[in-house]
Short mmCIF file of C-alpha atoms and ligand atoms in Angstrom, two decimals:
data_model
loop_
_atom_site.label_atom_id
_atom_site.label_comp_id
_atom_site.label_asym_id
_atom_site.label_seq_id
_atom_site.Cartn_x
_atom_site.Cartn_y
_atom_site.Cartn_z
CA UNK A 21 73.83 79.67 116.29
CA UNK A 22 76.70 82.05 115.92
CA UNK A 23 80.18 81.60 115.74
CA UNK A 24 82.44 83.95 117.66
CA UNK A 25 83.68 87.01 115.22
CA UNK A 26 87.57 86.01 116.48
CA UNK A 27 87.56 82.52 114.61
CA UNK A 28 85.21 83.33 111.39
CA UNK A 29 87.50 86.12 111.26
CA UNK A 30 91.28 84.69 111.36
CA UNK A 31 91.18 84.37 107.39
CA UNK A 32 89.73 87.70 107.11
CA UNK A 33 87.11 86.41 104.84
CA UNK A 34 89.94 86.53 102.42
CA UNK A 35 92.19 84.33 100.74
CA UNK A 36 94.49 82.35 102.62
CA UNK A 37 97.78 82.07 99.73
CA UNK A 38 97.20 77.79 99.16
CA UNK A 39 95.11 78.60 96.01
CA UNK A 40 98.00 77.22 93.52
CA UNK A 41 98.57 74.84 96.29
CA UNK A 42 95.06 73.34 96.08
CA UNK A 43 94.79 73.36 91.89
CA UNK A 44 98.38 71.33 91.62
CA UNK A 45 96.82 68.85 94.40
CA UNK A 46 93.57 68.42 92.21
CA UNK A 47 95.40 68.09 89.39
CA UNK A 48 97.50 65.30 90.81
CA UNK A 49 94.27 63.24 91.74
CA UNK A 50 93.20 63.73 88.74
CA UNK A 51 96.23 61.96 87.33
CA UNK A 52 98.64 64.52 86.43
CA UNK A 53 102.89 64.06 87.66
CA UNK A 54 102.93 67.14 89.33
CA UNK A 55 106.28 68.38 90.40
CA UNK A 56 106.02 69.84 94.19
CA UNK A 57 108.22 73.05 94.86
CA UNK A 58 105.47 74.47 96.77
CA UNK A 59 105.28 73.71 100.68
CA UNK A 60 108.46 73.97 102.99
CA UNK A 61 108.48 69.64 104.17
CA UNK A 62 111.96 67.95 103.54
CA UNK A 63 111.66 65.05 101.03
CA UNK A 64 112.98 62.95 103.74
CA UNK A 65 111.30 61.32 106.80
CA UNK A 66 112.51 61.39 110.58
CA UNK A 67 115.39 60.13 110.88
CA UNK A 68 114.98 56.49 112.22
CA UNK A 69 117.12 56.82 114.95
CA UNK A 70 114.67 59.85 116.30
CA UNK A 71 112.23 57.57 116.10
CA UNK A 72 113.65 54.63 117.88
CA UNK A 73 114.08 57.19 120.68
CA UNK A 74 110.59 57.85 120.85
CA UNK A 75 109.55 54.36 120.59
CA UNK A 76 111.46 53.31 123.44
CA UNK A 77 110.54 56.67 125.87
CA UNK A 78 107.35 55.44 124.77
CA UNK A 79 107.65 51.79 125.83
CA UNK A 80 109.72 53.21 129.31
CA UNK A 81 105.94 54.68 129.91
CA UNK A 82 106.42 58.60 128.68
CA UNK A 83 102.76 58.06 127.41
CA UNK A 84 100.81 59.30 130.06
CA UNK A 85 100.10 63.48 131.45
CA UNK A 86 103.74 65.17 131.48
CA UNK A 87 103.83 67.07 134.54
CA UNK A 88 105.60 70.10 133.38
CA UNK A 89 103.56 72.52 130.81
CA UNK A 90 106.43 73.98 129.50
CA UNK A 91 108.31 71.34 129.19
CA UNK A 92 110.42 68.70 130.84
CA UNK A 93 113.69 69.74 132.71
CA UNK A 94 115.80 67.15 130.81
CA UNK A 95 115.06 68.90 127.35
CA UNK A 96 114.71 72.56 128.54
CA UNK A 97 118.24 72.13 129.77
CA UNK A 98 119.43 70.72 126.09
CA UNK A 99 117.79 73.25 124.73
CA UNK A 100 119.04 76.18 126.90
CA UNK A 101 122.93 74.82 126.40
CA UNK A 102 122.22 74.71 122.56
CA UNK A 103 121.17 78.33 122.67
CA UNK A 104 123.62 79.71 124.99
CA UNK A 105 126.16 77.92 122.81
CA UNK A 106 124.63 79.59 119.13
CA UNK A 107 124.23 83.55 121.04
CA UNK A 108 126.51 83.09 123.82
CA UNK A 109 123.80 84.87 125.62
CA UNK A 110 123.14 83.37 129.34
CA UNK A 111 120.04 80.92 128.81
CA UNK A 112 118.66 78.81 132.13
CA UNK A 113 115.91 75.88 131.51
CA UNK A 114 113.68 79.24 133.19
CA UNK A 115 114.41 80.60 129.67
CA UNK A 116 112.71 77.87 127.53
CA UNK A 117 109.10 77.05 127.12
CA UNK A 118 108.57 73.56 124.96
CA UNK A 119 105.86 74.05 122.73
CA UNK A 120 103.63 71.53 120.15
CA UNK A 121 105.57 73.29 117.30
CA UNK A 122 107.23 76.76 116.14
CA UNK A 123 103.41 77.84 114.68
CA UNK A 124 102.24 77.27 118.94
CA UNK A 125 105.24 79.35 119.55
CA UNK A 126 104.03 82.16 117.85
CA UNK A 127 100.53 82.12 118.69
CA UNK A 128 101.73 81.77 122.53
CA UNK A 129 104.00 84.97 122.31
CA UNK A 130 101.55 86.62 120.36
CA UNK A 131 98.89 85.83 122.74
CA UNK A 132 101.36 86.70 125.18
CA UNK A 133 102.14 90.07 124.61
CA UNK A 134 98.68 91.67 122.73
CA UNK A 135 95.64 92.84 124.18
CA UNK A 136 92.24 92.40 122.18
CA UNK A 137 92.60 95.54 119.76
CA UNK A 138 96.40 96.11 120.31
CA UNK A 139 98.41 96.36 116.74
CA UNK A 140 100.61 93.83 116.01
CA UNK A 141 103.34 94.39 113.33
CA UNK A 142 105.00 91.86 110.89
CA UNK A 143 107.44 92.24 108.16
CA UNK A 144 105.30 91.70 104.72
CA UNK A 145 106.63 88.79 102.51
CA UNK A 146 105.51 87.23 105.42
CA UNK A 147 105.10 82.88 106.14
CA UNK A 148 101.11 82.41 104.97
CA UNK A 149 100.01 81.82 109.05
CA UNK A 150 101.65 85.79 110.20
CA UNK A 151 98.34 87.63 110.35
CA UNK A 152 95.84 84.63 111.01
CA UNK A 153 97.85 84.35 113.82
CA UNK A 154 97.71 87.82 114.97
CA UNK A 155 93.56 87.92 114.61
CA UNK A 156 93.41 84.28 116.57
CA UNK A 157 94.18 86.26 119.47
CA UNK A 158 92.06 89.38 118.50
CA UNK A 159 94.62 91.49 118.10
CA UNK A 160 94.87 93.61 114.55
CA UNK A 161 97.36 92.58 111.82
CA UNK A 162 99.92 95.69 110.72
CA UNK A 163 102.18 94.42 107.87
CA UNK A 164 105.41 96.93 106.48
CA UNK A 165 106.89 96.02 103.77
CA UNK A 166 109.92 94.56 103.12
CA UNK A 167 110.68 95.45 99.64
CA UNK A 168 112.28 93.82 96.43
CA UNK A 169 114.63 97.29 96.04
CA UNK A 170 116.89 96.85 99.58
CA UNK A 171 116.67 92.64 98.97
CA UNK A 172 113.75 92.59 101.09
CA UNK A 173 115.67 93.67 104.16
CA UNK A 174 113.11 95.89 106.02
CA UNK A 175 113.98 99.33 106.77
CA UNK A 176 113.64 100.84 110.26
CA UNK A 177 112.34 104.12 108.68
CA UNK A 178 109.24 101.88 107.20
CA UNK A 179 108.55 100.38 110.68
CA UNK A 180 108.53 104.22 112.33
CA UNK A 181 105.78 105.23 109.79
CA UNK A 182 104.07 102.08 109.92
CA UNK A 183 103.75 102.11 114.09
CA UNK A 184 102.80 105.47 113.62
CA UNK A 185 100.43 104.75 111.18
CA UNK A 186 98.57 102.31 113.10
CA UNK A 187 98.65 105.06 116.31
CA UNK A 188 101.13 103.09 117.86
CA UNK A 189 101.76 98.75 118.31
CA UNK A 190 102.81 96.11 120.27
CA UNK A 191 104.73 93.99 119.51
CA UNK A 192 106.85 93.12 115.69
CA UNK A 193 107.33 89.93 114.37
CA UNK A 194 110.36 88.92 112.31
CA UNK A 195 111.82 86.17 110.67
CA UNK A 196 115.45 85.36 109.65
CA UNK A 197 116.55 83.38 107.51
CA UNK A 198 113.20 84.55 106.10
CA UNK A 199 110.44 82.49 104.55
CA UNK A 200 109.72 82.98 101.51
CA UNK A 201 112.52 85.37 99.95
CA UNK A 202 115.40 83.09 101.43
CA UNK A 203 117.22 86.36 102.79
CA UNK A 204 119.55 86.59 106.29
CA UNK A 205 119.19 89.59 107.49
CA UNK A 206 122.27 91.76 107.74
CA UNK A 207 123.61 93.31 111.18
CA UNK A 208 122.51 96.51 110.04
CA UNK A 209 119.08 95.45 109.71
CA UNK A 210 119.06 93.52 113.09
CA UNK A 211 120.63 96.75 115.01
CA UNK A 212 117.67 99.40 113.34
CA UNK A 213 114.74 96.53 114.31
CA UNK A 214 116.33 96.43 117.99
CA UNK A 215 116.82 100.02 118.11
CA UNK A 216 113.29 100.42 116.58
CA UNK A 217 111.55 98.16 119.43
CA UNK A 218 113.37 100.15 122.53
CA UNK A 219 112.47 103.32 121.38
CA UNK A 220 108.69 102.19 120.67
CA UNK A 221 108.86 99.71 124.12
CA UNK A 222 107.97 97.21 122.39
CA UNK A 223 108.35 93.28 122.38
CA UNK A 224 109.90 91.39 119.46
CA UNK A 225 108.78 88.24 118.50
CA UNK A 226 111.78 86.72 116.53
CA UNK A 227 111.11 83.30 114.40
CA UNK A 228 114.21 81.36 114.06
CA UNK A 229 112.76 78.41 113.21
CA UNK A 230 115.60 78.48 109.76
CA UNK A 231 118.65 78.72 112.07
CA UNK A 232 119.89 75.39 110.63
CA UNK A 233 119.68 76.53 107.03
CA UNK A 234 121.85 79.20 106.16
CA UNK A 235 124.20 78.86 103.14
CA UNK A 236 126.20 82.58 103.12
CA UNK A 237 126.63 85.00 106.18
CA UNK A 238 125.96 84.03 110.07
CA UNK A 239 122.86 83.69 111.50
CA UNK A 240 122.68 86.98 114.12
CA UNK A 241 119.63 86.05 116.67
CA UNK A 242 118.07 90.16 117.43
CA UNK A 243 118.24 88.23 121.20
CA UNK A 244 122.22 89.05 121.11
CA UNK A 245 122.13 92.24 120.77
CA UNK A 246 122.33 94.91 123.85
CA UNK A 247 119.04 95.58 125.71
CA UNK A 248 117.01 92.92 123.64
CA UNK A 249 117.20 90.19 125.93
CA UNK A 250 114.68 90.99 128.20
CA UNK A 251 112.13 92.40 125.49
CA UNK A 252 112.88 89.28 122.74
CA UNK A 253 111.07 85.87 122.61
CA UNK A 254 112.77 83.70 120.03
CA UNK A 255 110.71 81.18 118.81
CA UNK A 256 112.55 77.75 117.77
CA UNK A 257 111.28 74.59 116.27
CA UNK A 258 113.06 70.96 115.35
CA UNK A 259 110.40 70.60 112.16
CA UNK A 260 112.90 72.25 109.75
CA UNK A 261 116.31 71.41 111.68
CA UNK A 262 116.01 67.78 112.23
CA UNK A 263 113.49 66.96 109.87
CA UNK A 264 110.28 66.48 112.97
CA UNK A 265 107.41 68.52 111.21
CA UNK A 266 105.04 66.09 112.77
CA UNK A 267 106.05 65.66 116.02
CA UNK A 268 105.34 68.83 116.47
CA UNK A 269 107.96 70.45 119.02
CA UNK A 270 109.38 73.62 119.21
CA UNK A 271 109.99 76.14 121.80
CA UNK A 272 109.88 80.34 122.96
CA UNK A 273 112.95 81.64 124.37
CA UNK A 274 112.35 84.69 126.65
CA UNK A 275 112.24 85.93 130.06
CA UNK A 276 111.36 83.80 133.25
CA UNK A 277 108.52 86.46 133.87
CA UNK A 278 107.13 85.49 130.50
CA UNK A 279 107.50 82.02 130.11
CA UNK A 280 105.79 81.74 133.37
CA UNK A 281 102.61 83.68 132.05
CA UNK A 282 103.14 81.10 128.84
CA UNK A 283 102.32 78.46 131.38
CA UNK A 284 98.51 79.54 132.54
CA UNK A 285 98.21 79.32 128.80
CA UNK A 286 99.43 75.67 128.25
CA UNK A 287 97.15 74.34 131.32
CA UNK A 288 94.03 75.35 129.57
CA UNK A 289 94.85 74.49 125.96
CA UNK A 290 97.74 71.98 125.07
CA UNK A 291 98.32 70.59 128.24
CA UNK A 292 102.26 70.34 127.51
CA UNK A 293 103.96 67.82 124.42
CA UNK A 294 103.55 64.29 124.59
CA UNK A 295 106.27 62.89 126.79
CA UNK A 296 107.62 60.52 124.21
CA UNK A 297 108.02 63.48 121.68
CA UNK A 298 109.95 65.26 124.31
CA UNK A 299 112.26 62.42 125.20
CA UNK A 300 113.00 61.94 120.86
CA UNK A 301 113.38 65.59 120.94
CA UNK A 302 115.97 65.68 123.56
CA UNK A 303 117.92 62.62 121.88
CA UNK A 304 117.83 64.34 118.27
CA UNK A 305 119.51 67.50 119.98
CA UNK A 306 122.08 64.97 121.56
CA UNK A 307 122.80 64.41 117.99
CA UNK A 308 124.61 67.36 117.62
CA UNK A 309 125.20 70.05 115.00
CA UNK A 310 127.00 67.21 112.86
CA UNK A 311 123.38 66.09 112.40
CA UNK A 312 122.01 68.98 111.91
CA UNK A 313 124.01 69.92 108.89
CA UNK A 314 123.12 66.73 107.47
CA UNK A 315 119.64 67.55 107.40
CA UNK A 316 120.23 71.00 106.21
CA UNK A 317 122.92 69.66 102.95
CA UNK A 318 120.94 68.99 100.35
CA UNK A 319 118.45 72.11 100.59
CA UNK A 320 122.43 74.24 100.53
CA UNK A 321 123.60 71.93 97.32
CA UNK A 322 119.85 72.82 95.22
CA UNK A 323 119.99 76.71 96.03
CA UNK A 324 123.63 75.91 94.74
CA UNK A 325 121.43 74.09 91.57
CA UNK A 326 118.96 76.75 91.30
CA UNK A 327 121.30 79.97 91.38
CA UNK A 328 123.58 78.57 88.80
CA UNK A 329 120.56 78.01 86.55
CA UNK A 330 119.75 81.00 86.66
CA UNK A 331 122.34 83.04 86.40
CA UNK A 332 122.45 81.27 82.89
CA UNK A 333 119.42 83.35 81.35
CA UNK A 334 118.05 86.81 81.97
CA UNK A 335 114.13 86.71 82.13
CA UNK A 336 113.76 85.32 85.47
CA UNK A 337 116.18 87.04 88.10
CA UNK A 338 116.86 85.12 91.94
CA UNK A 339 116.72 86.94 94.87
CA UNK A 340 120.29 86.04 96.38
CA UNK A 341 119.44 82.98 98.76
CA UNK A 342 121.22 83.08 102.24
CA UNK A 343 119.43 80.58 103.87
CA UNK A 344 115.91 79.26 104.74
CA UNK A 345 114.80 75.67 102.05
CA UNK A 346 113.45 78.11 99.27
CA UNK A 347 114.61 80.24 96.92
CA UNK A 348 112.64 83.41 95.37
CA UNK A 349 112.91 84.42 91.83
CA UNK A 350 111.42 87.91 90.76
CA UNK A 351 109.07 87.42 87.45
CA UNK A 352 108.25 90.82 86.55
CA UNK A 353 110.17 90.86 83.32
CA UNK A 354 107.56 88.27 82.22
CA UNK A 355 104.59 90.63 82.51
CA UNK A 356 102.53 88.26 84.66
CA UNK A 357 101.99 88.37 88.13
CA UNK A 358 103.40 85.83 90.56
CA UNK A 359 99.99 84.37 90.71
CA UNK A 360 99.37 84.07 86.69
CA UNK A 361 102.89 82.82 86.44
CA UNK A 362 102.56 80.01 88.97
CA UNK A 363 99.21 79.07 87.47
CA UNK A 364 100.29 79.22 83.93
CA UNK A 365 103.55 77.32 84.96
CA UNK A 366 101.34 74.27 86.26
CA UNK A 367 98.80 73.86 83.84
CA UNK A 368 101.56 73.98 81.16
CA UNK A 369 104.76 72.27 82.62
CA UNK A 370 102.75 70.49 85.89
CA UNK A 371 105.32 72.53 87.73
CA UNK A 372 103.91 73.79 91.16
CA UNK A 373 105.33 76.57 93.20
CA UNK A 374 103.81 79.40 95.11
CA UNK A 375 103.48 82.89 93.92
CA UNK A 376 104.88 85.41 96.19
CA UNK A 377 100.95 87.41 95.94
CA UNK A 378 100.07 84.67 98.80
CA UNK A 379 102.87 85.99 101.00
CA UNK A 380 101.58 89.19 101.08
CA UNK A 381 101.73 92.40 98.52
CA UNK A 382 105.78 93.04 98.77
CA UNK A 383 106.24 89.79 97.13
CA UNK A 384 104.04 90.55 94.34
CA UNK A 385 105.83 89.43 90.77
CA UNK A 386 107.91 87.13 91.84
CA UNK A 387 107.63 83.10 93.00
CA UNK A 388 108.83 80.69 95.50
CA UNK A 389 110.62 77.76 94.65
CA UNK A 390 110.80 74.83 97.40
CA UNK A 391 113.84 73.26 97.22
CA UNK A 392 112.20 70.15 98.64
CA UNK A 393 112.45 67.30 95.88
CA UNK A 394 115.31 65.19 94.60
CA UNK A 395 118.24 67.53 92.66
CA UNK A 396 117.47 65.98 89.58
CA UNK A 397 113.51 66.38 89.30
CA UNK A 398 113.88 70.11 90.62
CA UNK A 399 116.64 70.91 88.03
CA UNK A 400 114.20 69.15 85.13
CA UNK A 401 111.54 71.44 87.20
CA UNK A 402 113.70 74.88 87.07
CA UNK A 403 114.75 74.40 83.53
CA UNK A 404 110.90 73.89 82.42
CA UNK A 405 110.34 77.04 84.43
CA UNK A 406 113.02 79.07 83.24
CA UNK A 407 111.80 77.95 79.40
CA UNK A 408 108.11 79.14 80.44
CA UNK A 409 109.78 82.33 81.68
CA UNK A 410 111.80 82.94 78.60
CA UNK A 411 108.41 81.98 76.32
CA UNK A 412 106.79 84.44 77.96
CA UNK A 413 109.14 87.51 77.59
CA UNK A 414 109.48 86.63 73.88
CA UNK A 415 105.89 86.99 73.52
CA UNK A 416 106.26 89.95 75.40
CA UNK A 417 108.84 91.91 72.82
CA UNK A 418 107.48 90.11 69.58
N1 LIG B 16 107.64 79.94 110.92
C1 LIG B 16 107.97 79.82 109.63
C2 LIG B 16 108.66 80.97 108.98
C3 LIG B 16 107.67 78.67 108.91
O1 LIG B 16 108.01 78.58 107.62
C4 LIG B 16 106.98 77.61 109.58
C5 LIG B 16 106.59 76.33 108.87
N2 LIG B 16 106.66 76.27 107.54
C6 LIG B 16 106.67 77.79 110.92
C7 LIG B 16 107.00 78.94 111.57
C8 LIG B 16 105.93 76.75 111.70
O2 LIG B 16 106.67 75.57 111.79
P1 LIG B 16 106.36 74.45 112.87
O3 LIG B 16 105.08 74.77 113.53
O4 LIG B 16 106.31 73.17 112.10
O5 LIG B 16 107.52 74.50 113.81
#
């Protein structure tokens, strides 16, 4: 029997970036230390007190149906007064859907705001799931580049020829602080996206689900600025900000109108979070921002490790890191792409990280470093691969 063109088709028959990924995990079972920079999961669990709070909504009887697909009013209301507080932008419980995870968020807006066939745009390096998402709900990928010249900031004048390109899209996806080159984007930026969408009546899909982490500048949600409200959904998550990758809870931010389409599509596939999650979730915003800073320190003090290793040699240059738990480092002076470098760095040094070739073609020559292990394993890590670098550009001039 056949299987339906829309889900043999989300990987495009192609590969899906987690190639490195996969060797460094066989090579690990096999018995080799392998050091992890690769996937973005803190190196710490829950935080106990999170999960007392669950326990106990749990044990109060949270366990059964929640009545509410988009969420219960107790944590859209947390969530609203945490987001009018970060934008000062007006934001009712109407304004937040709860969703199993930032990744649901963006296959909800997407599905949301694309017809079958419709042309989707998203800012190429992209995170690994971008245009997987876009073909779950049959609509057609359309990546611009963001490019290594302007910092990987994109430039409105790239998104006009790529909408016009494509004969005209739906909807652009962003993502600031961005995964994987670690860059905030600048006001400037922001203002020629926003200006970008309203003159192409479009929707903007904006993934903040790095608001926590950002180490220079100020986070500027696209949602702040004039006319975007009503044609932004902002798509949050608590994985990265309080350390809950599997409870799996996140939310959209957008208009009533929206969020109350977003519901139709909750009834027939999630059926809402689990109650218990909800009620944890609700507590670990109650924490405050105290908390979340906590969580975000030691992914600020290992860019802080990383940059200043760096900036002691010149084969291996680092994208300037504003915020996000990675940082990017541009190869090319090795000769090798991002792809040979991250391979040769792991069978050599049992280093993982990812090459920027698996988050799309503007990332091509360069790497991602996770900042996720203890400072003193990913300093060991960064000097092996900063050695491996400077090996390599030797052999290069000899
Ligand atoms: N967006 C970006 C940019 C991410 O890096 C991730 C996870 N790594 C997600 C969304 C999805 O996160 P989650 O579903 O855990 O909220």
């Amino acid at each position: 029997m056949k299987l339906s063109n829309r889900i043999t088709g989300i990987n495009a028959g192609g590969s899906d970036g987690w190639e490195t990924y996969v060797l460094a995990c066989e090579m690990e079972e096999a018995g080799k230390e392998i050091t992890h920079l690769t996937i973005g999961e803190h190196d710490i669990r829950t935080d106990p007190l999170i999960l007392e709070a669950m326990y106990n909504a749990a044990l109060d009887g949270h366990t059964g149906y929640t009545a509410l697909g988009n969420g219960s009013v107790g944590l859209r209301v947390r969530i609203a007064e945490r987001v009018e507080k970060t934008t000062g932008i007006p934001t009712s419980p109407d304004n937040v859907f709860v969703v199993p995870g930032g990744q649901a968020g963006l296959f909800a807006t997407h599905m949301g705001c694309c017809d079958p066939g419709d042309r989707a745009m998203f800012i190429d390096p992209y995170y690994a799931t971008y245009p997987g998402t876009i073909r779950s709900v049959s609509a057609e990928p359309v990546p611009v580049p963001a490019r290594p010249e302007r910092i990987f900031q994109p430039d409105p004048a790239d998104l006009e020829a790529a909408a016009a390109a494509a004969g005209g899209v739906s909807s652009l996806l962003i993502n600031s602080p961005n995964n994987p080159t670690g860059v905030l984007y600048s006001r400037e930026t922001m203002e020629g996206i926003a200006r970008f969408c309203q003159e192409q009546d479009i929707w903007l899909i904006s993934d903040e689900v790095y608001e926590t982490q950002v180490w220079t500048g100020a986070h500027l949600s696209p949602r702040m600025l004039p006319g975007m409200q009503e044609r932004t959904l902002v798509v949050g998550s608590m994985s990265k900000s309080h350390a809950m990758t599997g409870s799996r809870i996140g939310w959209v931010i957008g208009p009533q109108e929206v969020l109350e389409r977003l519901d139709d599509l909750a009834t027939n596939t999630t059926y809402g979070v689990a109650g218990f999650v909800q009620e944890a979730a609700a507590f670990a915003l109650g924490l405050g921002e105290s908390f979340e800073e906590k969580i975000a320190e030691p992914f600020r003090r290992r860019r802080g490790i990383v940059m200043r290793l760096v900036e002691g040699q010149n084969h291996v240059r680092a994208i300037p890191a504003d915020g996000a738990m990675y940082v990017m480092l541009d190869i090319r002076a090795t000769g090798l792409s991002g792809e040979d470098f991250a391979n040769g760095l792991l069978r050599t040094h049992h280093v993982a990280v990812m090459p920027g070739e698996s988050f799309g073609r503007a990332a091509a020559g360069h790497i991602r470093v996770a900042l996720t292990v203890a400072d003193d394993r990913l300093e060991e890590a960064v000097r092996q691969l900063l050695a491996y670098a400077g090996d390599l550009s030797a052999r290069r001039t000899d």
